[in-house]
């Protein structure tokens, strides 16, 4: 599991910066839209509310998929069954949620405080 955003973990993964909205220099955390899926040459983390959006995001080769907490387990199941190239990312509020994420089987967690994204936290 990749863990982003914890200051005491110093490795290549913490060098990635995630930013809400569109960004050419960081990983863009944006809501699902076909327009965003069509944008080439940007690193994307797509917020998905349905399994259809999860599947489309993977097909568009998005680096990260951030499923709504309600569909997180089913998204992980699809990713494992169909060998997604995209990583399933979940937001966590504190380090105790790392274990929950591992038991669900997410590929990566992001320790952050994006207040407008409460539906995407474990």
Tab-separated table of N, CA, C and O in Angstrom:
chain	number	residue	atom	x	y	z
A	1	UNK	N	0.837	-1.169	0.000
A	1	UNK	CA	0.000	0.000	0.000
A	1	UNK	C	0.888	1.239	0.000
A	1	UNK	O	1.862	1.318	0.723
A	2	UNK	N	0.540	2.185	-0.834
A	2	UNK	CA	1.228	3.466	-0.856
A	2	UNK	C	0.549	4.390	0.147
A	2	UNK	O	-0.666	4.425	0.234
A	3	UNK	N	1.341	5.129	0.907
A	3	UNK	CA	0.799	6.061	1.892
A	3	UNK	C	1.341	7.447	1.562
A	3	UNK	O	2.548	7.664	1.570
A	4	UNK	N	0.448	8.358	1.250
A	4	UNK	CA	0.821	9.725	0.909
A	4	UNK	C	0.430	10.667	2.034
A	4	UNK	O	-0.590	10.480	2.680
A	5	UNK	N	1.221	11.690	2.239
A	5	UNK	CA	0.838	12.776	3.112
A	5	UNK	C	1.255	12.657	4.562
A	5	UNK	O	0.914	13.514	5.356
A	6	UNK	N	1.981	11.610	4.946
A	6	UNK	CA	2.472	11.513	6.316
A	6	UNK	C	3.905	12.027	6.341
A	6	UNK	O	4.784	11.476	5.689
A	7	UNK	N	4.123	13.080	7.079
A	7	UNK	CA	5.431	13.744	7.078
A	7	UNK	C	6.576	12.845	7.507
A	7	UNK	O	7.699	12.999	7.048
A	8	UNK	N	6.310	11.896	8.397
A	8	UNK	CA	7.411	11.080	8.904
A	8	UNK	C	7.787	9.940	7.974
A	8	UNK	O	8.748	9.242	8.215
A	9	UNK	N	7.052	9.743	6.905
A	9	UNK	CA	7.437	8.738	5.906
A	9	UNK	C	8.148	9.480	4.783
A	9	UNK	O	7.540	10.202	4.009
A	10	UNK	N	9.447	9.328	4.718
A	10	UNK	CA	10.244	10.041	3.727
A	10	UNK	C	10.664	9.061	2.632
A	10	UNK	O	11.587	8.283	2.792
A	11	UNK	N	9.928	9.062	1.537
A	11	UNK	CA	10.289	8.216	0.405
A	11	UNK	C	9.784	8.857	-0.881
A	11	UNK	O	9.241	9.945	-0.875
A	12	UNK	N	9.934	8.167	-1.975
A	12	UNK	CA	9.569	8.714	-3.276
A	12	UNK	C	8.085	9.018	-3.392
A	12	UNK	O	7.675	9.868	-4.163
A	13	UNK	N	7.251	8.335	-2.615
A	13	UNK	CA	5.816	8.512	-2.773
A	13	UNK	C	5.320	9.803	-2.150
A	13	UNK	O	4.369	10.388	-2.619
A	14	UNK	N	5.956	10.262	-1.085
A	14	UNK	CA	5.487	11.490	-0.450
A	14	UNK	C	5.820	12.721	-1.291
A	14	UNK	O	5.338	13.803	-1.004
A	15	UNK	N	6.619	12.545	-2.330
A	15	UNK	CA	6.966	13.669	-3.184
A	15	UNK	C	5.789	14.096	-4.063
A	15	UNK	O	5.769	15.214	-4.561
A	16	UNK	N	4.801	13.220	-4.247
A	16	UNK	CA	3.642	13.590	-5.050
A	16	UNK	C	2.781	14.582	-4.296
A	16	UNK	O	2.517	14.424	-3.117
A	17	UNK	N	2.331	15.605	-4.992
A	17	UNK	CA	1.441	16.600	-4.403
A	17	UNK	C	0.066	16.465	-5.037
A	17	UNK	O	-0.068	16.448	-6.255
A	18	UNK	N	-0.947	16.344	-4.202
A	18	UNK	CA	-2.322	16.245	-4.668
A	18	UNK	C	-2.996	17.593	-4.465
A	18	UNK	O	-2.816	18.227	-3.444
A	19	UNK	N	-3.759	18.019	-5.442
A	19	UNK	CA	-4.393	19.323	-5.372
A	19	UNK	C	-5.839	19.217	-5.846
A	19	UNK	O	-6.109	18.604	-6.877
A	20	UNK	N	-6.758	19.790	-5.082
A	20	UNK	CA	-8.144	19.833	-5.530
A	20	UNK	C	-8.228	20.726	-6.753
A	20	UNK	O	-7.664	21.818	-6.776
A	21	UNK	N	-8.925	20.268	-7.773
A	21	UNK	CA	-9.049	21.042	-8.993
A	21	UNK	C	-7.974	20.674	-9.995
A	21	UNK	O	-7.149	19.804	-9.764
A	22	UNK	N	-7.994	21.349	-11.107
A	22	UNK	CA	-7.099	21.045	-12.217
A	22	UNK	C	-5.723	21.657	-11.992
A	22	UNK	O	-5.593	22.829	-11.687
A	23	UNK	N	-4.692	20.841	-12.139
A	23	UNK	CA	-3.321	21.301	-11.954
A	23	UNK	C	-2.411	20.583	-12.940
A	23	UNK	O	-2.497	19.372	-13.088
A	24	UNK	N	-1.549	21.311	-13.598
A	24	UNK	CA	-0.636	20.675	-14.542
A	24	UNK	C	0.623	20.163	-13.852
A	24	UNK	O	1.311	19.296	-14.380
A	25	UNK	N	0.948	20.683	-12.670
A	25	UNK	CA	2.172	20.290	-11.985
A	25	UNK	C	1.970	19.228	-10.913
A	25	UNK	O	2.926	18.570	-10.523
A	26	UNK	N	0.761	19.095	-10.401
A	26	UNK	CA	0.470	18.146	-9.327
A	26	UNK	C	-0.544	17.121	-9.807
A	26	UNK	O	-0.985	17.165	-10.951
A	27	UNK	N	-0.907	16.205	-8.922
A	27	UNK	CA	-1.972	15.266	-9.235
A	27	UNK	C	-3.293	16.008	-9.052
A	27	UNK	O	-3.584	16.504	-7.958
A	28	UNK	N	-4.072	16.119	-10.105
A	28	UNK	CA	-5.335	16.856	-10.065
A	28	UNK	C	-6.435	15.983	-9.489
A	28	UNK	O	-6.749	14.932	-10.046
A	29	UNK	N	-7.002	16.385	-8.368
A	29	UNK	CA	-8.126	15.683	-7.750
A	29	UNK	C	-9.405	16.366	-8.210
A	29	UNK	O	-9.714	17.482	-7.770
A	30	UNK	N	-10.136	15.722	-9.101
A	30	UNK	CA	-11.314	16.339	-9.714
A	30	UNK	C	-12.468	15.360	-9.775
A	30	UNK	O	-12.270	14.146	-9.797
A	31	UNK	N	-13.673	15.917	-9.805
A	31	UNK	CA	-14.872	15.102	-9.958
A	31	UNK	C	-14.880	14.468	-11.348
A	31	UNK	O	-14.370	15.035	-12.315
A	32	UNK	N	-15.495	13.308	-11.443
A	32	UNK	CA	-15.606	12.597	-12.707
A	32	UNK	C	-16.325	13.457	-13.740
A	32	UNK	O	-17.362	14.053	-13.456
A	33	UNK	N	-15.753	13.532	-14.928
A	33	UNK	CA	-16.427	14.111	-16.092
A	33	UNK	C	-15.726	13.570	-17.324
A	33	UNK	O	-14.523	13.307	-17.295
A	34	UNK	N	-16.466	13.421	-18.386
A	34	UNK	CA	-15.872	12.922	-19.627
A	34	UNK	C	-14.838	13.903	-20.160
A	34	UNK	O	-13.853	13.507	-20.769
A	35	UNK	N	-15.047	15.182	-19.907
A	35	UNK	CA	-14.091	16.200	-20.350
A	35	UNK	C	-12.731	16.004	-19.682
A	35	UNK	O	-11.685	16.080	-20.333
A	36	UNK	N	-12.735	15.734	-18.393
A	36	UNK	CA	-11.479	15.498	-17.665
A	36	UNK	C	-10.826	14.200	-18.135
A	36	UNK	O	-9.602	14.128	-18.266
A	37	UNK	N	-11.627	13.175	-18.393
A	37	UNK	CA	-11.056	11.905	-18.856
A	37	UNK	C	-10.333	12.077	-20.186
A	37	UNK	O	-9.367	11.373	-20.461
A	38	UNK	N	-10.791	12.999	-20.993
A	38	UNK	CA	-10.199	13.200	-22.321
A	38	UNK	C	-8.922	14.036	-22.287
A	38	UNK	O	-8.222	14.112	-23.296
A	39	UNK	N	-8.605	14.656	-21.162
A	39	UNK	CA	-7.406	15.504	-21.097
A	39	UNK	C	-6.148	14.633	-21.045
A	39	UNK	O	-5.993	13.833	-20.138
A	40	UNK	N	-5.264	14.785	-22.004
A	40	UNK	CA	-4.025	14.001	-21.988
A	40	UNK	C	-2.938	14.681	-21.165
A	40	UNK	O	-3.007	15.874	-20.871
A	41	UNK	N	-1.954	13.923	-20.801
A	41	UNK	CA	-0.721	14.443	-20.198
A	41	UNK	C	-0.900	15.173	-18.871
A	41	UNK	O	-0.146	16.094	-18.577
A	42	UNK	N	-1.901	14.811	-18.082
A	42	UNK	CA	-1.991	15.322	-16.722
A	42	UNK	C	-2.209	14.131	-15.794
A	42	UNK	O	-2.820	13.133	-16.192
A	43	UNK	N	-1.677	14.224	-14.599
A	43	UNK	CA	-1.917	13.178	-13.610
A	43	UNK	C	-3.262	13.455	-12.961
A	43	UNK	O	-3.495	14.556	-12.457
A	44	UNK	N	-4.142	12.449	-12.985
A	44	UNK	CA	-5.502	12.643	-12.494
A	44	UNK	C	-5.842	11.685	-11.367
A	44	UNK	O	-5.504	10.507	-11.412
A	45	UNK	N	-6.534	12.205	-10.383
A	45	UNK	CA	-7.170	11.417	-9.333
A	45	UNK	C	-8.646	11.771	-9.422
A	45	UNK	O	-9.039	12.898	-9.117
A	46	UNK	N	-9.452	10.839	-9.874
A	46	UNK	CA	-10.849	11.117	-10.197
A	46	UNK	C	-11.773	10.663	-9.067
A	46	UNK	O	-11.740	9.502	-8.664
A	47	UNK	N	-12.609	11.584	-8.580
A	47	UNK	CA	-13.638	11.256	-7.598
A	47	UNK	C	-14.790	10.573	-8.329
A	47	UNK	O	-15.379	11.158	-9.232
A	48	UNK	N	-15.104	9.336	-7.942
A	48	UNK	CA	-16.162	8.568	-8.597
A	48	UNK	C	-17.289	8.247	-7.612
A	48	UNK	O	-17.021	7.822	-6.493
A	49	UNK	N	-18.514	8.430	-8.075
A	49	UNK	CA	-19.685	8.143	-7.246
A	49	UNK	C	-20.419	6.878	-7.666
A	49	UNK	O	-21.296	6.418	-6.945
A	50	UNK	N	-20.090	6.334	-8.835
A	50	UNK	CA	-20.730	5.104	-9.307
A	50	UNK	C	-19.663	4.144	-9.821
A	50	UNK	O	-18.549	4.563	-10.179
A	51	UNK	N	-20.017	2.878	-9.891
A	51	UNK	CA	-19.073	1.888	-10.422
A	51	UNK	C	-18.820	2.106	-11.908
A	51	UNK	O	-17.726	1.834	-12.401
A	52	UNK	N	-19.801	2.627	-12.615
A	52	UNK	CA	-19.605	2.952	-14.027
A	52	UNK	C	-18.510	4.011	-14.182
A	52	UNK	O	-17.657	3.907	-15.064
A	53	UNK	N	-18.520	5.014	-13.311
A	53	UNK	CA	-17.474	6.037	-13.360
A	53	UNK	C	-16.111	5.443	-13.033
A	53	UNK	O	-15.101	5.823	-13.642
A	54	UNK	N	-16.071	4.505	-12.100
A	54	UNK	CA	-14.816	3.820	-11.759
A	54	UNK	C	-14.271	3.095	-12.985
A	54	UNK	O	-13.088	3.221	-13.321
A	55	UNK	N	-15.121	2.347	-13.658
A	55	UNK	CA	-14.692	1.584	-14.831
A	55	UNK	C	-14.230	2.509	-15.962
A	55	UNK	O	-13.215	2.250	-16.613
A	56	UNK	N	-14.950	3.596	-16.184
A	56	UNK	CA	-14.563	4.541	-17.237
A	56	UNK	C	-13.243	5.242	-16.911
A	56	UNK	O	-12.419	5.465	-17.801
A	57	UNK	N	-13.043	5.570	-15.648
A	57	UNK	CA	-11.794	6.223	-15.240
A	57	UNK	C	-10.604	5.306	-15.464
A	57	UNK	O	-9.535	5.739	-15.904
A	58	UNK	N	-10.771	4.029	-15.152
A	58	UNK	CA	-9.691	3.080	-15.406
A	58	UNK	C	-9.433	2.947	-16.901
A	58	UNK	O	-8.286	2.923	-17.340
A	59	UNK	N	-10.497	2.875	-17.683
A	59	UNK	CA	-10.348	2.746	-19.141
A	59	UNK	C	-9.626	3.958	-19.726
A	59	UNK	O	-8.909	3.836	-20.720
A	60	UNK	N	-9.785	5.132	-19.086
A	60	UNK	CA	-9.123	6.353	-19.555
A	60	UNK	C	-7.705	6.478	-19.003
A	60	UNK	O	-7.051	7.500	-19.193
A	61	UNK	N	-7.234	5.438	-18.304
A	61	UNK	CA	-5.880	5.383	-17.769
A	61	UNK	C	-5.580	6.485	-16.747
A	61	UNK	O	-4.473	7.031	-16.708
A	62	UNK	N	-6.556	6.803	-15.920
A	62	UNK	CA	-6.320	7.744	-14.825
A	62	UNK	C	-5.368	7.086	-13.831
A	62	UNK	O	-5.445	5.887	-13.595
A	63	UNK	N	-4.490	7.863	-13.266
A	63	UNK	CA	-3.518	7.320	-12.327
A	63	UNK	C	-4.179	6.817	-11.045
A	63	UNK	O	-3.804	5.785	-10.511
A	64	UNK	N	-5.175	7.589	-10.559
A	64	UNK	CA	-5.841	7.244	-9.305
A	64	UNK	C	-7.343	7.372	-9.455
A	64	UNK	O	-7.829	8.271	-10.141
A	65	UNK	N	-8.049	6.473	-8.789
A	65	UNK	CA	-9.504	6.528	-8.704
A	65	UNK	C	-9.841	6.656	-7.223
A	65	UNK	O	-9.353	5.870	-6.404
A	66	UNK	N	-10.657	7.655	-6.894
A	66	UNK	CA	-11.067	7.881	-5.510
A	66	UNK	C	-12.561	7.594	-5.420
A	66	UNK	O	-13.388	8.470	-5.680
A	67	UNK	N	-12.934	6.358	-5.081
A	67	UNK	CA	-14.359	6.028	-5.007
A	67	UNK	C	-15.015	6.630	-3.768
A	67	UNK	O	-14.388	6.767	-2.717
A	68	UNK	N	-16.287	6.948	-3.911
A	68	UNK	CA	-17.104	7.324	-2.768
A	68	UNK	C	-17.041	6.171	-1.772
A	68	UNK	O	-16.965	5.009	-2.158
A	69	UNK	N	-17.056	6.471	-0.484
A	69	UNK	CA	-16.936	5.438	0.547
A	69	UNK	C	-17.993	4.342	0.398
A	69	UNK	O	-17.749	3.183	0.723
A	70	UNK	N	-19.154	4.693	-0.150
A	70	UNK	CA	-20.246	3.720	-0.319
A	70	UNK	C	-19.914	2.645	-1.346
A	70	UNK	O	-20.458	1.550	-1.281
A	71	UNK	N	-19.057	2.963	-2.301
A	71	UNK	CA	-18.722	1.987	-3.347
A	71	UNK	C	-17.262	1.548	-3.273
A	71	UNK	O	-16.762	0.886	-4.189
A	72	UNK	N	-16.583	1.857	-2.183
A	72	UNK	CA	-15.152	1.571	-2.076
A	72	UNK	C	-14.852	0.076	-2.181
A	72	UNK	O	-13.999	-0.342	-2.969
A	73	UNK	N	-15.552	-0.756	-1.415
A	73	UNK	CA	-15.282	-2.197	-1.445
A	73	UNK	C	-15.551	-2.789	-2.822
A	73	UNK	O	-14.765	-3.602	-3.316
A	74	UNK	N	-16.646	-2.384	-3.460
A	74	UNK	CA	-16.950	-2.894	-4.798
A	74	UNK	C	-15.922	-2.409	-5.817
A	74	UNK	O	-15.570	-3.134	-6.751
A	75	UNK	N	-15.412	-1.194	-5.634
A	75	UNK	CA	-14.385	-0.670	-6.541
A	75	UNK	C	-13.093	-1.473	-6.427
A	75	UNK	O	-12.458	-1.792	-7.434
A	76	UNK	N	-12.716	-1.805	-5.194
A	76	UNK	CA	-11.522	-2.627	-4.978
A	76	UNK	C	-11.712	-3.999	-5.608
A	76	UNK	O	-10.813	-4.536	-6.255
A	77	UNK	N	-12.905	-4.566	-5.455
A	77	UNK	CA	-13.204	-5.870	-6.055
A	77	UNK	C	-13.028	-5.810	-7.579
A	77	UNK	O	-12.381	-6.685	-8.166
A	78	UNK	N	-13.593	-4.787	-8.217
A	78	UNK	CA	-13.454	-4.651	-9.669
A	78	UNK	C	-11.997	-4.468	-10.079
A	78	UNK	O	-11.544	-5.048	-11.067
A	79	UNK	N	-11.274	-3.663	-9.311
A	79	UNK	CA	-9.861	-3.417	-9.635
A	79	UNK	C	-9.049	-4.699	-9.570
A	79	UNK	O	-8.176	-4.934	-10.408
A	80	UNK	N	-9.334	-5.539	-8.579
A	80	UNK	CA	-8.611	-6.809	-8.455
A	80	UNK	C	-9.041	-7.800	-9.533
A	80	UNK	O	-8.215	-8.469	-10.135
A	81	UNK	N	-10.327	-7.869	-9.786
A	81	UNK	CA	-10.852	-8.829	-10.766
A	81	UNK	C	-10.380	-8.518	-12.179
A	81	UNK	O	-10.031	-9.411	-12.934
A	82	UNK	N	-10.363	-7.234	-12.528
A	82	UNK	CA	-10.027	-6.836	-13.889
A	82	UNK	C	-8.628	-6.234	-14.017
A	82	UNK	O	-8.290	-5.665	-15.060
A	83	UNK	N	-7.805	-6.380	-12.977
A	83	UNK	CA	-6.400	-5.964	-13.015
A	83	UNK	C	-6.236	-4.525	-13.505
A	83	UNK	O	-5.530	-4.246	-14.471
A	84	UNK	N	-6.891	-3.605	-12.809
A	84	UNK	CA	-6.827	-2.186	-13.172
A	84	UNK	C	-5.386	-1.700	-13.214
A	84	UNK	O	-4.561	-2.090	-12.403
A	85	UNK	N	-5.105	-0.817	-14.159
A	85	UNK	CA	-3.843	-0.083	-14.161
A	85	UNK	C	-3.924	1.093	-13.184
A	85	UNK	O	-2.919	1.511	-12.624
A	86	UNK	N	-5.124	1.635	-13.012
A	86	UNK	CA	-5.336	2.739	-12.061
A	86	UNK	C	-5.233	2.215	-10.637
A	86	UNK	O	-5.549	1.061	-10.358
A	87	UNK	N	-4.790	3.065	-9.724
A	87	UNK	CA	-4.724	2.722	-8.306
A	87	UNK	C	-5.988	3.223	-7.615
A	87	UNK	O	-6.457	4.327	-7.892
A	88	UNK	N	-6.528	2.399	-6.719
A	88	UNK	CA	-7.673	2.820	-5.913
A	88	UNK	C	-7.123	3.564	-4.703
A	88	UNK	O	-6.374	3.009	-3.902
A	89	UNK	N	-7.501	4.832	-4.584
A	89	UNK	CA	-7.011	5.721	-3.533
A	89	UNK	C	-8.153	6.058	-2.588
A	89	UNK	O	-9.272	6.299	-3.024
A	90	UNK	N	-7.858	6.055	-1.311
A	90	UNK	CA	-8.853	6.449	-0.318
A	90	UNK	C	-8.249	7.516	0.578
A	90	UNK	O	-7.066	7.474	0.899
A	91	UNK	N	-9.067	8.463	0.957
A	91	UNK	CA	-8.637	9.483	1.910
A	91	UNK	C	-8.816	8.943	3.316
A	91	UNK	O	-9.780	8.231	3.603
A	92	UNK	N	-7.870	9.283	4.192
A	92	UNK	CA	-7.987	8.895	5.593
A	92	UNK	C	-7.803	10.137	6.462
A	92	UNK	O	-7.128	11.076	6.068
A	93	UNK	N	-8.443	10.116	7.641
A	93	UNK	CA	-8.366	11.265	8.553
A	93	UNK	C	-7.257	11.116	9.572
A	93	UNK	O	-6.686	12.097	10.021
A	94	UNK	N	-6.956	9.879	9.968
A	94	UNK	CA	-5.862	9.667	10.917
A	94	UNK	C	-5.244	8.299	10.673
A	94	UNK	O	-5.753	7.502	9.891
A	95	UNK	N	-4.134	8.047	11.334
A	95	UNK	CA	-3.371	6.824	11.059
A	95	UNK	C	-4.130	5.546	11.420
A	95	UNK	O	-3.809	4.484	10.887
A	96	UNK	N	-5.134	5.630	12.270
A	96	UNK	CA	-5.899	4.418	12.592
A	96	UNK	C	-6.686	3.906	11.384
A	96	UNK	O	-7.052	2.737	11.329
A	97	UNK	N	-6.923	4.770	10.405
A	97	UNK	CA	-7.657	4.358	9.211
A	97	UNK	C	-6.796	3.600	8.203
A	97	UNK	O	-7.322	3.025	7.254
A	98	UNK	N	-5.478	3.597	8.391
A	98	UNK	CA	-4.603	2.859	7.479
A	98	UNK	C	-4.935	1.370	7.516
A	98	UNK	O	-5.004	0.709	6.481
A	99	UNK	N	-5.165	0.850	8.704
A	99	UNK	CA	-5.498	-0.567	8.832
A	99	UNK	C	-6.829	-0.883	8.152
A	99	UNK	O	-6.955	-1.900	7.467
A	100	UNK	N	-7.826	-0.021	8.320
A	100	UNK	CA	-9.118	-0.228	7.645
A	100	UNK	C	-8.923	-0.300	6.137
A	100	UNK	O	-9.480	-1.158	5.461
A	101	UNK	N	-8.130	0.625	5.617
A	101	UNK	CA	-7.875	0.669	4.180
A	101	UNK	C	-7.172	-0.601	3.707
A	101	UNK	O	-7.497	-1.149	2.662
A	102	UNK	N	-6.216	-1.068	4.488
A	102	UNK	CA	-5.493	-2.293	4.125
A	102	UNK	C	-6.427	-3.498	4.108
A	102	UNK	O	-6.346	-4.337	3.211
A	103	UNK	N	-7.321	-3.571	5.073
A	103	UNK	CA	-8.254	-4.708	5.123
A	103	UNK	C	-9.249	-4.671	3.966
A	103	UNK	O	-9.664	-5.714	3.474
A	104	UNK	N	-9.605	-3.481	3.510
A	104	UNK	CA	-10.480	-3.362	2.340
A	104	UNK	C	-9.711	-3.714	1.079
A	104	UNK	O	-10.248	-4.288	0.147
A	105	UNK	N	-8.419	-3.367	1.050
A	105	UNK	CA	-7.576	-3.704	-0.091
A	105	UNK	C	-7.275	-2.548	-1.018
A	105	UNK	O	-6.914	-2.763	-2.174
A	106	UNK	N	-7.388	-1.313	-0.529
A	106	UNK	CA	-7.070	-0.173	-1.392
A	106	UNK	C	-5.579	-0.162	-1.710
A	106	UNK	O	-4.767	-0.691	-0.962
A	107	UNK	N	-5.239	0.440	-2.843
A	107	UNK	CA	-3.845	0.494	-3.283
A	107	UNK	C	-3.059	1.593	-2.591
A	107	UNK	O	-1.847	1.480	-2.414
A	108	UNK	N	-3.742	2.677	-2.254
A	108	UNK	CA	-3.052	3.828	-1.678
A	108	UNK	C	-4.005	4.602	-0.777
A	108	UNK	O	-5.207	4.616	-1.004
A	109	UNK	N	-3.424	5.239	0.228
A	109	UNK	CA	-4.199	6.139	1.076
A	109	UNK	C	-3.529	7.500	1.065
A	109	UNK	O	-2.321	7.614	0.857
A	110	UNK	N	-4.333	8.499	1.281
A	110	UNK	CA	-3.844	9.864	1.323
A	110	UNK	C	-4.317	10.490	2.614
A	110	UNK	O	-5.508	10.628	2.853
A	111	UNK	N	-3.372	10.813	3.461
A	111	UNK	CA	-3.639	11.426	4.756
A	111	UNK	C	-3.732	12.927	4.533
A	111	UNK	O	-2.737	13.583	4.260
A	112	UNK	N	-4.957	13.446	4.547
A	112	UNK	CA	-5.135	14.850	4.214
A	112	UNK	C	-6.373	15.397	4.903
A	112	UNK	O	-7.083	14.683	5.585
A	113	UNK	N	-6.629	16.660	4.659
A	113	UNK	CA	-7.798	17.299	5.223
A	113	UNK	C	-8.492	18.111	4.137
A	113	UNK	O	-8.541	19.331	4.196
A	114	UNK	N	-8.995	17.436	3.135
A	114	UNK	CA	-9.790	18.098	2.106
A	114	UNK	C	-11.217	18.159	2.622
A	114	UNK	O	-11.975	17.201	2.517
A	115	UNK	N	-11.606	19.265	3.201
A	115	UNK	CA	-12.890	19.392	3.900
A	115	UNK	C	-14.097	19.169	2.995
A	115	UNK	O	-15.130	18.697	3.445
A	116	UNK	N	-13.993	19.504	1.730
A	116	UNK	CA	-15.131	19.383	0.821
A	116	UNK	C	-15.322	17.965	0.284
A	116	UNK	O	-16.197	17.750	-0.543
A	117	UNK	N	-14.530	17.026	0.742
A	117	UNK	CA	-14.544	15.677	0.174
A	117	UNK	C	-14.954	14.619	1.198
A	117	UNK	O	-14.489	13.495	1.136
A	118	UNK	N	-15.810	14.955	2.141
A	118	UNK	CA	-16.122	14.054	3.255
A	118	UNK	C	-16.691	12.712	2.819
A	118	UNK	O	-16.515	11.726	3.518
A	119	UNK	N	-17.337	12.636	1.657
A	119	UNK	CA	-17.918	11.365	1.187
A	119	UNK	C	-16.870	10.369	0.705
A	119	UNK	O	-17.200	9.221	0.415
A	120	UNK	N	-15.631	10.792	0.605
A	120	UNK	CA	-14.572	9.955	0.060
A	120	UNK	C	-13.587	9.463	1.098
A	120	UNK	O	-12.588	8.837	0.787
A	121	UNK	N	-13.868	9.745	2.354
A	121	UNK	CA	-13.034	9.259	3.455
A	121	UNK	C	-13.555	7.918	3.940
A	121	UNK	O	-14.752	7.671	3.946
A	122	UNK	N	-12.636	7.065	4.387
A	122	UNK	CA	-13.044	5.780	4.968
A	122	UNK	C	-13.783	6.065	6.248
A	122	UNK	O	-13.424	6.892	7.031
